[in-house]
Amino acid sequence: MRNDPCWCGSGKKWKKCHFPHKPSETFITTAEIYLKKYGIILKTAEEIKRIRKACKLAASILKKVCEYAKEGVTTNELDHLAVKLHKEANAIPAPLHYGNPPYPKAICTSLNEVICHGIPNDIPLKKGDILNIDISCQLNGAFGDCSSMVAIQPIDEEKEKVMDVSYECLLRGIAVCKPNVPLLTIGQAIEDFAVTQGCSVVNQFVGHGIGLKFHEPPEVCHHYNKIDILMVPGMTFTIEPMINAGVREGVIDPKNQWEARTKDLKASAQWEHTILITDFGHEILTLE
Ligand code: MF3
Ligand code: CO
């Protein structure tokens, strides 16, 4: 091992090149390898501080917007509230103008059969609706991303179930997170549980690295997969399982090219947190 050529491609022996001698060097070495091999940015202590602040802000905006979501309120009104809260905090809503075609609003509001990326509109919420509200903020060059479900009671049993199962999926996905565990374990834990509950796991959309950019490598699959990248301290990523009552397949709206609906138009639900891998386990960053 020590006499093997260094992973960096210098042609020198590993022991004479990137061989770690101190804990801080181990981190630097791992960070170089993760960047080179996977494009994954391991975060420094200073970066983690900023990311934690962006995440706490996202969580607090999410809480306020969820509290405001009641029967008769439109998702555009929720969007306007989110814009105001970002402004007051000197933050930028990350979704606004993101991607291609540019996303038109500050938040995502995914109603009933909408899997994700629902665009706020002028239709009032009504009894029986379930709504995912997804808040992603940029603050001081750092990003945080989280989402929750809101139910406009009373809701039917199928919606109740998909909301509960998706929340449990998020918790089970988070629970396996610690150093040296492969990322594929998250999808394993989530799909194992969802399937026993008679629900399906969306495989068209995934969680993602986040922190210094809105979306960074790696992809974090919520379904069975073979991504054998090991979690290591300093990794920051989202877990955001989208769970369907019926089939897993989704169809993207051909008009706006963002909103994804279940193919069978049955209900879908999602919850999301941003997670940091620590030396001994994980920290949920998107808690208030
Ligand atoms: N949490 C969602 C995601 O990471 C937020 C999407 S915002 C959008 O995909 F702009 F991409 F729609
Ligand atoms: Co996300």
Short mmCIF file of C-alpha atoms and ligand atoms in Angstrom, two decimals:
data_model
loop_
_atom_site.label_atom_id
_atom_site.label_comp_id
_atom_site.label_asym_id
_atom_site.label_seq_id
_atom_site.Cartn_x
_atom_site.Cartn_y
_atom_site.Cartn_z
CA MET A 1 0.00 0.00 0.00
CA ARG A 2 2.54 2.62 1.16
CA ASN A 3 4.82 1.76 -1.77
CA ASP A 4 2.01 1.86 -4.37
CA PRO A 5 1.91 4.78 -6.80
CA CYS A 6 0.10 7.76 -5.28
CA TRP A 7 -3.59 8.08 -6.20
CA CYS A 8 -2.95 11.65 -7.37
CA GLY A 9 -1.14 10.45 -10.49
CA SER A 10 2.22 12.09 -9.64
CA GLY A 11 4.05 8.81 -10.32
CA LYS A 12 5.65 9.02 -6.86
CA LYS A 13 5.13 6.39 -4.19
CA TRP A 14 2.11 7.06 -1.98
CA LYS A 15 4.27 7.22 1.18
CA LYS A 16 6.39 9.99 -0.43
CA CYS A 17 3.43 11.91 -1.79
CA HIS A 18 -0.12 12.15 -0.33
CA PHE A 19 0.44 9.78 2.59
CA PRO A 20 -1.35 11.24 5.66
CA HIS A 21 0.71 11.77 8.83
CA LYS A 22 -1.68 13.78 11.04
CA PRO A 23 -5.50 13.81 11.44
CA SER A 24 -5.72 17.16 9.62
CA GLU A 25 -3.67 15.65 6.76
CA THR A 26 -6.06 12.69 6.64
CA PHE A 27 -8.91 15.14 6.09
CA ILE A 28 -6.99 17.06 3.43
CA THR A 29 -6.05 13.80 1.68
CA THR A 30 -9.62 12.48 1.74
CA ALA A 31 -10.91 15.83 0.51
CA GLU A 32 -8.49 15.72 -2.46
CA ILE A 33 -9.48 12.16 -3.31
CA TYR A 34 -13.23 12.86 -3.03
CA LEU A 35 -12.94 15.94 -5.21
CA LYS A 36 -10.83 14.21 -7.86
CA LYS A 37 -12.70 10.90 -7.95
CA TYR A 38 -16.30 12.01 -7.41
CA GLY A 39 -16.41 15.84 -7.62
CA ILE A 40 -17.57 15.83 -3.97
CA ILE A 41 -16.55 18.88 -1.92
CA LEU A 42 -15.79 17.99 1.72
CA LYS A 43 -16.46 21.06 3.81
CA THR A 44 -14.03 22.79 6.19
CA ALA A 45 -15.09 23.91 9.68
CA GLU A 46 -15.56 27.49 8.45
CA GLU A 47 -17.72 26.36 5.53
CA ILE A 48 -19.81 24.15 7.82
CA LYS A 49 -20.54 27.17 10.05
CA ARG A 50 -21.90 29.12 7.09
CA ILE A 51 -23.83 26.13 5.73
CA ARG A 52 -25.35 25.54 9.17
CA LYS A 53 -26.61 29.16 9.21
CA ALA A 54 -28.15 28.83 5.74
CA CYS A 55 -29.79 25.57 6.82
CA LYS A 56 -31.19 27.06 10.03
CA LEU A 57 -32.63 29.93 8.03
CA ALA A 58 -34.22 27.52 5.52
CA ALA A 59 -35.76 25.59 8.43
CA SER A 60 -37.17 28.73 10.04
CA ILE A 61 -38.64 30.03 6.75
CA LEU A 62 -40.11 26.57 6.09
CA LYS A 63 -41.79 26.55 9.50
CA LYS A 64 -43.37 29.99 8.97
CA VAL A 65 -44.56 29.20 5.43
CA CYS A 66 -46.06 25.90 6.61
CA GLU A 67 -47.91 27.67 9.44
CA TYR A 68 -49.38 30.08 6.88
CA ALA A 69 -50.65 27.26 4.62
CA LYS A 70 -54.38 26.98 5.44
CA GLU A 71 -57.61 26.39 3.54
CA GLY A 72 -58.26 29.32 1.16
CA VAL A 73 -54.62 30.47 0.96
CA THR A 74 -52.97 30.26 -2.49
CA THR A 75 -49.53 28.82 -3.12
CA ASN A 76 -48.57 32.17 -4.69
CA GLU A 77 -49.28 33.78 -1.30
CA LEU A 78 -46.92 31.23 0.27
CA ASP A 79 -44.31 32.12 -2.34
CA HIS A 80 -44.68 35.85 -1.56
CA LEU A 81 -44.26 35.19 2.16
CA ALA A 82 -41.10 33.18 1.44
CA VAL A 83 -39.70 36.01 -0.73
CA LYS A 84 -40.30 38.50 2.11
CA LEU A 85 -38.65 36.23 4.71
CA HIS A 86 -35.58 35.71 2.49
CA LYS A 87 -35.26 39.49 1.99
CA GLU A 88 -35.49 40.18 5.72
CA ALA A 89 -32.64 37.70 6.32
CA ASN A 90 -30.47 39.05 3.46
CA ALA A 91 -30.78 35.67 1.78
CA ILE A 92 -31.63 34.61 -1.78
CA PRO A 93 -34.21 31.94 -2.62
CA ALA A 94 -32.08 29.41 -4.52
CA PRO A 95 -34.83 28.09 -6.86
CA LEU A 96 -35.60 31.51 -8.43
CA HIS A 97 -34.25 31.49 -12.03
CA TYR A 98 -32.49 28.18 -11.35
CA GLY A 99 -31.98 25.69 -14.19
CA ASN A 100 -33.26 25.57 -17.74
CA PRO A 101 -35.93 26.72 -18.40
CA PRO A 102 -35.35 29.06 -15.44
CA TYR A 103 -37.53 28.09 -12.47
CA PRO A 104 -40.03 30.97 -12.14
CA LYS A 105 -40.65 31.15 -8.37
CA ALA A 106 -38.86 31.28 -4.99
CA ILE A 107 -40.20 27.99 -3.59
CA CYS A 108 -41.69 24.70 -4.75
CA THR A 109 -45.26 23.82 -3.74
CA SER A 110 -46.14 20.27 -4.79
CA LEU A 111 -49.83 19.46 -4.35
CA ASN A 112 -51.44 15.98 -4.10
CA GLU A 113 -50.27 14.03 -7.21
CA VAL A 114 -47.35 16.41 -7.85
CA ILE A 115 -44.12 14.57 -6.99
CA CYS A 116 -41.84 17.63 -6.89
CA HIS A 117 -41.06 21.06 -8.40
CA GLY A 118 -44.69 22.23 -8.22
CA ILE A 119 -44.88 25.89 -9.26
CA PRO A 120 -46.89 28.22 -6.98
CA ASN A 121 -50.16 29.48 -8.53
CA ASP A 122 -53.40 31.31 -7.70
CA ILE A 123 -55.52 28.28 -6.78
CA PRO A 124 -56.61 28.37 -3.10
CA LEU A 125 -55.82 25.35 -0.92
CA LYS A 126 -58.90 23.29 -0.11
CA LYS A 127 -59.95 20.58 2.34
CA GLY A 128 -58.41 17.22 1.41
CA ASP A 129 -55.23 18.70 -0.12
CA ILE A 130 -51.74 17.60 0.86
CA LEU A 131 -48.92 19.98 -0.01
CA ASN A 132 -45.13 19.73 0.02
CA ILE A 133 -43.40 23.05 0.65
CA ASP A 134 -39.73 23.07 -0.35
CA ILE A 135 -37.43 25.90 0.77
CA SER A 136 -33.85 26.29 -0.46
CA CYS A 137 -31.87 29.36 0.63
CA GLN A 138 -28.57 30.90 -0.24
CA LEU A 139 -27.02 32.90 2.60
CA ASN A 140 -23.51 34.34 2.56
CA GLY A 141 -22.41 31.93 -0.19
CA ALA A 142 -23.82 28.83 1.52
CA PHE A 143 -26.93 26.76 0.78
CA GLY A 144 -29.54 24.91 2.83
CA ASP A 145 -32.50 22.86 1.57
CA CYS A 146 -35.50 21.34 3.38
CA SER A 147 -39.14 20.51 2.83
CA SER A 148 -42.22 19.42 4.77
CA MET A 149 -45.78 18.32 4.12
CA VAL A 150 -48.88 20.21 5.16
CA ALA A 151 -52.37 18.64 5.21
CA ILE A 152 -55.57 20.63 4.81
CA GLN A 153 -57.75 18.41 7.02
CA PRO A 154 -59.67 16.25 6.65
CA ILE A 155 -57.60 14.18 4.18
CA ASP A 156 -58.27 10.65 2.95
CA GLU A 157 -56.51 7.54 4.23
CA GLU A 158 -54.29 7.13 1.19
CA LYS A 159 -52.88 10.65 1.57
CA GLU A 160 -52.46 10.18 5.33
CA LYS A 161 -50.48 7.02 4.65
CA VAL A 162 -48.18 8.44 1.98
CA MET A 163 -47.41 11.41 4.24
CA ASP A 164 -46.55 9.14 7.19
CA VAL A 165 -44.54 6.65 5.11
CA SER A 166 -42.46 9.38 3.44
CA TYR A 167 -41.64 10.94 6.83
CA GLU A 168 -40.58 7.57 8.24
CA CYS A 169 -38.50 7.04 5.07
CA LEU A 170 -36.66 10.32 5.70
CA LEU A 171 -35.94 9.34 9.31
CA ARG A 172 -34.74 5.85 8.31
CA GLY A 173 -32.53 7.31 5.59
CA ILE A 174 -30.97 9.74 8.06
CA ALA A 175 -30.53 7.05 10.74
CA VAL A 176 -27.97 5.06 8.70
CA CYS A 177 -25.74 8.09 8.06
CA LYS A 178 -22.24 7.89 9.55
CA PRO A 179 -18.64 7.69 8.31
CA ASN A 180 -17.59 4.65 6.28
CA VAL A 181 -21.17 3.59 5.41
CA PRO A 182 -21.83 3.43 1.64
CA LEU A 183 -24.30 6.01 0.30
CA LEU A 184 -26.38 3.18 -1.20
CA THR A 185 -27.41 2.22 2.36
CA ILE A 186 -29.75 5.24 2.41
CA GLY A 187 -31.74 4.02 -0.61
CA GLN A 188 -31.73 0.50 0.80
CA ALA A 189 -33.24 1.65 4.12
CA ILE A 190 -35.85 3.81 2.38
CA GLU A 191 -37.01 1.38 -0.31
CA ASP A 192 -37.02 -1.57 2.13
CA PHE A 193 -39.49 0.30 4.33
CA ALA A 194 -41.64 1.94 1.62
CA VAL A 195 -42.23 -1.36 -0.18
CA THR A 196 -43.40 -3.13 2.99
CA GLN A 197 -45.95 -0.31 3.36
CA GLY A 198 -47.26 -0.85 -0.18
CA CYS A 199 -45.83 2.44 -1.46
CA SER A 200 -43.36 3.10 -4.29
CA VAL A 201 -40.13 5.13 -4.28
CA VAL A 202 -39.51 7.70 -7.02
CA ASN A 203 -36.23 6.98 -8.86
CA GLN A 204 -36.41 9.84 -11.38
CA PHE A 205 -35.38 12.46 -8.79
CA VAL A 206 -32.72 12.14 -6.10
CA GLY A 207 -31.18 13.92 -3.13
CA HIS A 208 -27.91 15.75 -3.73
CA GLY A 209 -24.72 17.17 -2.35
CA ILE A 210 -25.23 20.79 -1.27
CA GLY A 211 -23.34 23.50 0.59
CA LEU A 212 -21.22 25.76 -1.58
CA LYS A 213 -23.56 25.25 -4.54
CA PHE A 214 -27.29 24.45 -4.59
CA HIS A 215 -26.72 21.07 -6.25
CA GLU A 216 -23.35 19.34 -5.95
CA PRO A 217 -22.23 15.72 -6.39
CA PRO A 218 -23.04 13.11 -5.22
CA GLU A 219 -26.53 12.01 -6.17
CA VAL A 220 -28.30 10.56 -3.13
CA CYS A 221 -30.74 7.89 -4.38
CA HIS A 222 -33.79 7.01 -2.32
CA HIS A 223 -34.25 3.75 -4.25
CA TYR A 224 -32.09 0.60 -4.48
CA ASN A 225 -28.79 1.53 -6.16
CA LYS A 226 -25.12 0.61 -6.41
CA ILE A 227 -23.41 3.88 -5.47
CA ASP A 228 -20.61 2.52 -3.28
CA ILE A 229 -19.13 5.91 -2.31
CA LEU A 230 -18.47 5.88 1.45
CA MET A 231 -19.82 8.66 3.64
CA VAL A 232 -16.97 10.62 5.24
CA PRO A 233 -16.81 13.54 7.72
CA GLY A 234 -17.41 16.90 6.08
CA MET A 235 -19.91 15.61 3.49
CA THR A 236 -23.12 17.64 3.28
CA PHE A 237 -26.09 16.37 1.28
CA THR A 238 -29.87 16.23 1.23
CA ILE A 239 -32.16 13.27 1.76
CA GLU A 240 -35.58 13.97 0.24
CA PRO A 241 -37.53 10.79 -0.47
CA MET A 242 -40.52 11.13 -2.79
CA ILE A 243 -42.98 8.33 -1.99
CA ASN A 244 -46.03 7.48 -4.10
CA ALA A 245 -49.27 5.75 -3.14
CA GLY A 246 -49.39 4.08 -6.59
CA VAL A 247 -46.78 3.65 -9.32
CA ARG A 248 -43.30 5.18 -9.02
CA GLU A 249 -43.29 6.69 -12.52
CA GLY A 250 -43.72 10.41 -12.99
CA VAL A 251 -44.49 12.63 -15.97
CA ILE A 252 -42.97 16.09 -16.31
CA ASP A 253 -45.42 18.82 -17.36
CA PRO A 254 -44.66 19.51 -21.04
CA LYS A 255 -45.81 23.14 -20.69
CA ASN A 256 -43.60 24.35 -17.83
CA GLN A 257 -41.04 21.50 -17.95
CA TRP A 258 -40.75 21.48 -14.14
CA GLU A 259 -43.77 20.00 -12.40
CA ALA A 260 -43.62 16.21 -12.10
CA ARG A 261 -46.90 14.34 -11.54
CA THR A 262 -47.41 10.67 -10.76
CA LYS A 263 -48.28 8.74 -13.91
CA ASP A 264 -51.42 7.29 -12.28
CA LEU A 265 -52.28 10.65 -10.63
CA LYS A 266 -52.28 9.02 -7.19
CA ALA A 267 -50.88 10.97 -4.23
CA SER A 268 -47.15 11.59 -3.64
CA ALA A 269 -45.42 12.96 -0.54
CA GLN A 270 -41.92 14.16 0.35
CA TRP A 271 -39.91 15.45 3.32
CA GLU A 272 -36.35 16.76 3.16
CA HIS A 273 -33.42 17.60 5.41
CA THR A 274 -29.83 18.67 4.77
CA ILE A 275 -27.38 16.37 6.60
CA LEU A 276 -23.73 16.74 7.66
CA ILE A 277 -21.54 13.67 8.19
CA THR A 278 -19.59 14.23 11.41
CA ASP A 279 -16.62 12.31 12.87
CA PHE A 280 -18.90 9.84 14.64
CA GLY A 281 -22.30 10.09 12.96
CA HIS A 282 -24.41 12.83 11.46
CA GLU A 283 -26.01 16.17 12.22
CA ILE A 284 -29.35 17.30 10.78
CA LEU A 285 -28.52 20.84 9.71
CA THR A 286 -32.04 21.96 8.75
CA LEU A 287 -33.37 22.08 12.30
CA GLU A 288 -34.23 25.49 13.76
N1 MF3 B 1 -35.22 20.33 -2.93
C1 MF3 B 1 -35.49 20.52 -4.31
C2 MF3 B 1 -34.34 19.94 -5.11
O1 MF3 B 1 -33.27 19.87 -4.62
C3 MF3 B 1 -35.67 21.97 -4.65
C4 MF3 B 1 -35.89 22.19 -6.09
S1 MF3 B 1 -35.86 23.85 -6.47
C5 MF3 B 1 -35.88 23.92 -8.17
O2 MF3 B 1 -34.51 19.53 -6.25
F1 MF3 B 1 -35.62 25.13 -8.49
F2 MF3 B 1 -34.96 23.10 -8.68
F3 MF3 B 1 -37.06 23.57 -8.57
CO CO B 2 -33.12 19.33 -2.55
#
